[in-house]
Amino acid sequence: MLTDRHTEADLDRLIKLDTRWRENLTHTQSLKAHQNQVSQQIAERKKAKQDATETIAEMRELSQKIKELTVENNDTKAEIDAILLTIPNMPEASTPVGTSEDDNIEIKTWGELPSFDFELKPHWEIAEQLDIVDFQRGAKVAGSNFVLFKGLGARLERALIQFMLDLHTTQHGYTEISPPFLANRPTMTGTGQLPKFESDMYRCDRDEENPDSDLFLIPTAEVPVTNLFAGEILSGEDLPIYYTAYTPCFRREAGAYGKDTRGLQRLHQFDKVEMVKFTTPETSYAEHETLLANAESVLQALGLPYRVVQHCTVELGFAAAKCYDIEVWAPARQRFLEVSSCSNFEDFQARRANIRFRREAGAKPEFIHTLNASGTASAACRHRAAGDVSE
């Protein structure tokens, strides 16, 4: 599995640590059981007014040994967890094995690709001519890869967000959520952003005396919305749960410099509407297909030609078991550009965030399945702008 994903992990170290932890845990439990037994004997001797001094001394030594083993076990478990947090999800059986994006599989296309009888202009030139985006002032205020929408550009951005939210809530059965735009470390870890992608995140300055101050700007609404149920046990009667949310998204895009960074691509801050589902294991893949259809409906309503591709193993996201990308055709670029990823994480995120459900009262809790997709908000319009041009 790791080989197919081109991912490395020190599995030998992990196995050795796990073996040591289990052996020490068994030994510690045995010592505690012996300690409890002898403690009862000491109590009985004292009650009978017999001398228990030597036995008490032995138990003090045993107690110290148990404390030392407990500390060692905790340290070993922490090291095990640190390694486990770096291991990605297992690909679902239908995920094609591949070595690059060329091995992604085109599933379907929609719409006719447009043709033009004039030379196409890049979207950044059109945006500046129409005075709807100010790239220079956005960079002046915040730095490169930040933009400023103005006038009709800002109005279009707002209208697209409203359109997506209304579509998903009124036609697809989603409940709108307005979450915080910052998330703490456990929340970022639950969905899989940490620890692997910490360098891509914007982290707030931390007050060492306040552990709650370890906060990150969210890279997607998926992070806070999925973690709404972290540490909870849901009722199976309430599933599936559909949530949609608009948030700005913040990503450093580390290592992306020089890679299609002109205009509205690879921004450090961008707007997005997200769809998140919580389902039972047996229904998650049917829900995955309807989630894809919900995202497609946005582009169909806007009349944007697109294709759907399935990720191969090496392109699969860290937390995903199966993923589709929806890519809009950009005529000026003569290529498809991704505007939405639609992923089934199975129980990967649920295990990290401890999100479970009971099928009925008194039943054993099971891990839920989580899914998400971009909904797609302004991303679709932006990438369309990269190729839909006029004289």
Coordinates of C-alpha atoms in Angstrom, one line a residue:
M1 CA 0.0 0.0 0.0
L2 CA 2.8 2.5 0.9
T3 CA 4.7 1.5 -2.2
D4 CA 1.7 2.2 -4.4
R5 CA 1.4 5.6 -2.8
H6 CA 5.1 6.3 -3.1
T7 CA 5.1 6.9 0.6
E8 CA 7.8 5.8 3.1
A9 CA 7.3 4.9 6.8
D10 CA 9.6 3.2 9.3
L11 CA 7.4 0.1 9.6
D12 CA 10.3 -1.9 11.2
R13 CA 10.6 0.7 13.9
L14 CA 6.8 0.8 14.3
I15 CA 6.6 -3.0 14.8
K16 CA 9.5 -3.0 17.3
L17 CA 7.9 -0.2 19.3
D18 CA 4.5 -1.9 19.2
T19 CA 5.9 -5.2 20.4
R20 CA 7.8 -3.4 23.3
W21 CA 4.7 -1.4 24.3
R22 CA 2.5 -4.5 24.4
E23 CA 5.1 -6.5 26.4
N24 CA 5.6 -3.7 28.9
L25 CA 1.9 -3.1 29.2
T26 CA 1.3 -6.8 30.0
H27 CA 4.1 -6.7 32.5
T28 CA 2.8 -3.5 34.1
Q29 CA -0.7 -4.9 34.4
S30 CA 0.7 -8.1 36.0
L31 CA 2.7 -6.0 38.5
K32 CA -0.4 -4.0 39.4
A33 CA -2.4 -7.1 39.9
H34 CA 0.3 -8.4 42.3
Q35 CA 0.4 -5.1 44.0
N36 CA -3.3 -5.1 44.6
Q37 CA -3.2 -8.7 46.0
V38 CA -0.3 -7.9 48.4
S39 CA -2.0 -4.7 49.5
Q40 CA -5.0 -6.8 50.7
Q41 CA -2.6 -9.1 52.5
I42 CA -0.9 -6.1 54.2
A43 CA -4.3 -4.8 55.3
E44 CA -5.2 -8.2 56.7
R45 CA -1.8 -8.4 58.6
K46 CA -2.3 -5.0 60.1
K47 CA -5.8 -5.9 61.1
A48 CA -4.4 -9.0 62.9
K49 CA -1.7 -6.8 64.4
Q50 CA 1.1 -8.6 62.6
D51 CA 4.3 -7.0 61.3
A52 CA 4.1 -6.0 57.7
T53 CA 7.1 -3.7 57.6
E54 CA 9.2 -5.8 55.1
T55 CA 6.3 -6.4 52.8
I56 CA 5.4 -2.6 52.8
A57 CA 9.0 -1.8 51.8
E58 CA 8.8 -4.3 49.0
M59 CA 5.6 -2.7 47.8
R60 CA 7.2 0.7 47.8
E61 CA 9.9 -0.6 45.5
L62 CA 7.2 -2.3 43.3
S63 CA 5.2 1.0 43.2
Q64 CA 8.3 2.8 41.9
K65 CA 8.9 0.2 39.3
I66 CA 5.3 0.5 38.1
K67 CA 5.7 4.3 37.8
E68 CA 8.9 3.9 35.8
L69 CA 7.3 1.3 33.5
T70 CA 4.2 3.6 33.0
V71 CA 6.4 6.5 32.0
E72 CA 8.3 4.3 29.6
N73 CA 5.0 2.9 28.1
N74 CA 3.6 6.4 27.7
D75 CA 6.7 7.5 25.9
T76 CA 6.6 4.5 23.6
K77 CA 2.9 5.0 22.9
A78 CA 3.6 8.6 22.0
E79 CA 6.3 7.5 19.5
I80 CA 4.0 4.9 18.0
D81 CA 1.2 7.5 17.6
A82 CA 3.7 10.0 16.0
I83 CA 4.6 7.4 13.3
L84 CA 1.0 6.4 12.8
L85 CA 0.0 10.0 12.1
T86 CA 2.3 10.1 9.1
I87 CA 0.9 7.0 7.4
P88 CA -1.8 7.8 4.8
N89 CA -5.1 6.1 4.3
M90 CA -5.3 2.8 2.3
P91 CA -6.6 3.2 -1.2
E92 CA -10.0 1.7 -2.0
A93 CA -9.9 -1.3 -4.3
S94 CA -11.0 0.5 -7.4
T95 CA -8.3 3.1 -7.1
P96 CA -5.9 2.6 -10.1
V97 CA -2.2 2.1 -9.3
G98 CA -0.1 4.8 -10.8
T99 CA 3.1 6.8 -10.7
S100 CA 1.9 10.3 -11.8
E101 CA -1.2 12.3 -12.7
D102 CA -1.0 10.8 -16.2
D103 CA -2.3 7.6 -14.6
N104 CA -5.5 9.2 -13.4
I105 CA -8.5 7.8 -15.2
E106 CA -11.0 10.0 -17.0
I107 CA -14.5 8.9 -15.9
K108 CA -16.7 11.1 -17.9
T109 CA -17.1 14.5 -19.6
W110 CA -19.9 17.1 -19.7
G111 CA -20.6 19.9 -22.2
E112 CA -18.9 20.9 -25.5
L113 CA -15.5 22.5 -25.5
P114 CA -15.8 26.0 -26.9
S115 CA -13.9 27.3 -29.9
F116 CA -12.9 30.8 -30.8
D117 CA -11.9 32.7 -34.0
F118 CA -9.7 35.2 -32.2
E119 CA -6.6 35.1 -30.0
L120 CA -7.4 34.2 -26.4
K121 CA -6.2 36.4 -23.6
P122 CA -5.0 35.3 -20.1
H123 CA -7.6 35.9 -17.4
W124 CA -5.4 38.3 -15.5
E125 CA -5.3 40.7 -18.4
I126 CA -9.1 40.6 -18.8
A127 CA -9.7 41.0 -15.0
E128 CA -7.5 44.1 -15.0
Q129 CA -9.1 45.6 -18.2
L130 CA -12.5 45.1 -16.6
D131 CA -11.2 46.5 -13.3
I132 CA -12.7 43.7 -11.3
V133 CA -9.4 42.3 -9.7
D134 CA -6.5 44.3 -8.5
F135 CA -3.4 42.0 -8.3
Q136 CA -0.9 44.7 -7.5
R137 CA -2.7 46.2 -4.5
G138 CA -3.6 42.7 -3.2
A139 CA 0.1 41.9 -3.2
K140 CA 0.9 45.3 -1.7
V141 CA -1.4 44.7 1.3
A142 CA -0.5 41.0 2.0
G143 CA 2.2 39.8 -0.4
S144 CA 2.4 37.7 -3.5
N145 CA -0.4 35.3 -4.4
F146 CA -3.0 37.5 -2.6
V147 CA -5.6 39.3 -4.7
L148 CA -8.2 42.0 -4.2
F149 CA -11.6 41.8 -5.8
K150 CA -13.3 45.1 -6.5
G151 CA -16.6 46.4 -7.9
L152 CA -18.3 43.8 -10.0
G153 CA -15.5 41.3 -9.2
A154 CA -16.3 41.5 -5.5
R155 CA -20.1 41.3 -6.3
L156 CA -19.6 38.3 -8.5
E157 CA -17.5 36.5 -5.8
R158 CA -20.3 37.1 -3.2
A159 CA -23.0 36.1 -5.7
L160 CA -21.3 32.8 -6.5
I161 CA -20.9 31.9 -2.9
Q162 CA -24.6 32.6 -2.2
F163 CA -25.6 30.6 -5.3
M164 CA -23.6 27.5 -4.2
L165 CA -25.0 27.6 -0.6
D166 CA -28.5 28.1 -1.8
L167 CA -28.2 25.3 -4.3
H168 CA -26.9 22.8 -1.8
T169 CA -29.3 23.7 1.0
T170 CA -32.5 24.0 -1.0
Q171 CA -31.9 21.2 -3.6
H172 CA -29.4 18.8 -2.2
G173 CA -30.5 18.6 1.5
Y174 CA -27.5 20.1 3.2
T175 CA -27.6 22.2 6.4
E176 CA -25.5 25.4 6.2
I177 CA -22.8 25.8 8.8
S178 CA -20.8 29.0 9.5
P179 CA -17.7 27.7 11.4
P180 CA -14.7 29.4 12.9
F181 CA -12.0 30.3 10.4
L182 CA -9.3 29.1 12.9
A183 CA -8.7 25.6 14.2
N184 CA -6.6 24.2 17.0
R185 CA -4.0 21.5 16.7
P186 CA -6.2 18.5 17.6
T187 CA -8.8 19.7 15.0
M188 CA -6.1 20.0 12.3
T189 CA -4.8 16.6 13.2
G190 CA -8.2 15.0 13.1
T191 CA -8.8 15.6 9.4
G192 CA -5.2 14.8 8.5
Q193 CA -3.6 18.3 7.8
L194 CA -1.2 17.8 10.7
P195 CA 1.5 16.7 11.2
K196 CA 2.3 16.0 7.5
F197 CA 1.2 19.4 6.0
E198 CA 2.1 21.8 8.8
S199 CA 4.6 23.7 6.6
D200 CA 1.7 24.5 4.2
M201 CA -0.5 25.9 7.0
Y202 CA -0.6 29.5 8.4
R203 CA 0.0 29.2 12.2
C204 CA -0.8 32.0 14.6
D205 CA 1.7 33.1 17.2
R206 CA 1.4 31.0 20.2
D207 CA 1.3 32.0 23.9
E208 CA 3.3 29.3 25.6
E209 CA 1.3 29.8 28.8
N210 CA -2.0 29.2 27.0
P211 CA -2.3 25.9 25.2
D212 CA -5.6 27.0 23.5
S213 CA -3.6 29.6 21.6
D214 CA -2.0 27.0 19.3
L215 CA -4.2 27.9 16.3
F216 CA -4.1 27.7 12.5
L217 CA -5.9 29.5 9.8
I218 CA -8.1 26.8 8.2
P219 CA -7.1 25.5 4.7
T220 CA -10.6 24.4 4.0
A221 CA -14.0 24.3 5.7
E222 CA -13.6 20.5 5.8
V223 CA -11.4 20.9 8.9
P224 CA -13.8 22.6 11.3
V225 CA -17.0 21.1 9.9
T226 CA -15.7 17.4 10.1
N227 CA -14.5 18.0 13.6
L228 CA -17.8 19.3 14.9
F229 CA -18.4 15.7 16.1
A230 CA -14.9 14.9 17.3
G231 CA -15.0 12.8 20.4
E232 CA -18.8 12.2 20.1
I233 CA -21.0 9.1 19.6
L234 CA -23.8 9.8 17.2
S235 CA -27.1 8.0 16.8
G236 CA -27.4 5.9 13.7
E237 CA -30.9 7.2 13.3
D238 CA -29.4 10.7 12.6
L239 CA -27.2 9.5 9.7
P240 CA -26.5 10.5 7.1
I241 CA -25.7 14.1 8.0
Y242 CA -25.0 16.6 5.2
Y243 CA -23.3 20.0 6.0
T244 CA -22.2 22.7 3.7
A245 CA -20.1 25.8 4.6
Y246 CA -18.5 28.8 3.1
T247 CA -15.1 29.9 4.4
P248 CA -12.1 31.7 3.1
C249 CA -9.2 29.2 2.9
F250 CA -5.6 29.8 3.7
R251 CA -2.6 27.9 2.3
R252 CA 1.0 28.7 2.0
E253 CA 1.3 26.5 -1.1
A254 CA 4.9 25.8 -0.1
G255 CA 7.0 24.7 -3.1
A256 CA 4.5 26.1 -5.6
Y257 CA 6.5 29.1 -6.7
G258 CA 6.8 29.2 -10.5
K259 CA 4.1 26.6 -11.0
D260 CA 1.1 28.2 -12.6
T261 CA 1.0 31.0 -10.0
R262 CA -0.1 33.8 -12.4
G263 CA -3.5 35.4 -11.8
L264 CA -6.0 33.5 -9.7
Q265 CA -4.2 30.2 -9.4
R266 CA -2.5 28.9 -6.3
L267 CA -3.6 31.8 -4.1
H268 CA -2.7 31.9 -0.5
Q269 CA -6.3 33.0 0.4
F270 CA -9.3 32.0 -1.6
D271 CA -13.1 31.5 -1.1
K272 CA -14.7 28.0 -1.2
V273 CA -18.0 26.3 -0.4
E274 CA -17.5 22.9 1.0
M275 CA -19.8 19.9 1.4
V276 CA -19.2 17.4 4.2
K277 CA -21.0 14.1 4.8
F278 CA -21.2 11.8 7.8
T279 CA -22.4 8.3 6.9
T280 CA -22.5 4.6 7.9
P281 CA -19.7 2.4 6.4
E282 CA -22.1 0.5 4.1
T283 CA -23.6 3.6 2.5
S284 CA -20.5 5.8 2.1
Y285 CA -19.7 4.8 -1.5
A286 CA -23.2 5.4 -2.7
E287 CA -23.0 8.7 -0.8
H288 CA -19.7 9.4 -2.6
E289 CA -21.4 9.2 -6.0
T290 CA -24.2 11.6 -5.0
L291 CA -21.7 13.9 -3.5
L292 CA -19.9 14.0 -6.9
A293 CA -23.3 14.7 -8.6
N294 CA -23.9 17.6 -6.2
A295 CA -20.6 19.2 -7.1
E296 CA -21.2 18.6 -10.8
S297 CA -24.6 20.3 -10.7
V298 CA -22.9 23.6 -9.8
L299 CA -20.9 23.5 -13.1
Q300 CA -23.8 22.3 -15.1
A301 CA -25.9 25.2 -13.8
L302 CA -23.2 27.6 -14.8
G303 CA -22.8 25.9 -18.2
L304 CA -19.1 25.1 -17.7
P305 CA -17.7 22.1 -19.7
Y306 CA -15.8 19.8 -17.4
R307 CA -14.5 16.3 -17.0
V308 CA -14.3 13.9 -14.0
V309 CA -11.1 12.0 -13.3
Q310 CA -10.4 9.4 -10.6
H311 CA -7.1 9.7 -8.8
C312 CA -4.5 7.0 -9.0
T313 CA -2.7 5.9 -5.9
V314 CA 0.2 8.3 -6.1
E315 CA -2.1 11.3 -6.7
L316 CA -4.6 10.3 -3.9
G317 CA -4.8 12.7 -1.0
F318 CA -3.2 11.8 2.3
A319 CA -6.5 11.0 4.1
A320 CA -8.6 9.8 1.1
A321 CA -9.4 6.2 0.2
K322 CA -10.9 7.2 -3.1
C323 CA -11.0 10.6 -4.8
Y324 CA -12.6 12.2 -7.9
D325 CA -11.4 15.5 -9.4
I326 CA -13.7 17.7 -11.4
E327 CA -11.7 19.7 -13.9
V328 CA -13.1 22.7 -15.9
W329 CA -11.9 23.3 -19.5
A330 CA -9.7 26.5 -19.8
P331 CA -9.6 27.4 -23.5
A332 CA -6.7 29.9 -23.2
R333 CA -4.6 27.3 -21.4
Q334 CA -5.9 24.5 -23.7
R335 CA -6.2 22.2 -20.7
F336 CA -8.5 21.1 -17.9
L337 CA -8.0 22.8 -14.4
E338 CA -9.2 21.2 -11.2
V339 CA -12.1 23.0 -9.4
S340 CA -13.3 20.4 -7.0
S341 CA -12.0 17.3 -5.3
C342 CA -14.6 14.8 -4.1
S343 CA -13.2 12.3 -1.5
N344 CA -14.3 9.4 0.6
F345 CA -12.1 9.0 3.7
E346 CA -13.9 5.9 5.0
D347 CA -13.1 5.8 8.8
F348 CA -9.6 7.4 8.5
Q349 CA -10.6 10.8 9.8
A350 CA -13.1 9.3 12.2
R351 CA -10.4 7.3 13.9
R352 CA -8.1 10.3 14.3
A353 CA -10.9 12.5 15.6
N354 CA -12.8 9.7 17.4
I355 CA -16.1 10.2 15.7
R356 CA -18.4 7.2 16.2
F357 CA -22.0 6.1 16.0
R358 CA -24.4 3.5 17.5
R359 CA -26.8 1.7 15.2
E360 CA -29.2 1.4 18.0
A361 CA -29.4 2.0 21.8
G362 CA -26.9 -0.1 23.6
A363 CA -25.0 -1.2 20.5
K364 CA -21.3 -1.2 20.3
P365 CA -20.0 2.2 18.9
E366 CA -18.5 2.0 15.4
F367 CA -16.4 4.5 13.5
I368 CA -18.3 6.7 11.1
H369 CA -17.3 7.4 7.5
T370 CA -16.6 10.9 6.4
L371 CA -16.7 12.5 2.9
N372 CA -16.2 15.9 1.5
A373 CA -16.1 17.9 -1.8
S374 CA -15.6 21.4 -2.9
G375 CA -19.0 22.8 -3.7
T376 CA -17.3 24.6 -5.7
A377 CA -17.8 28.3 -5.0
S378 CA -15.8 30.9 -6.8
A379 CA -13.1 28.4 -7.8
A380 CA -15.1 27.3 -10.8
C381 CA -15.6 30.8 -12.1
R382 CA -12.0 31.7 -11.5
H383 CA -10.6 28.8 -13.4
R384 CA -13.2 29.4 -16.1
A385 CA -11.9 32.9 -16.3
A386 CA -8.5 31.5 -17.0
G387 CA -9.8 30.5 -20.5
D388 CA -13.2 32.0 -21.2
V389 CA -12.1 35.3 -22.8
S390 CA -13.3 37.9 -25.2
E391 CA -11.8 40.4 -27.6

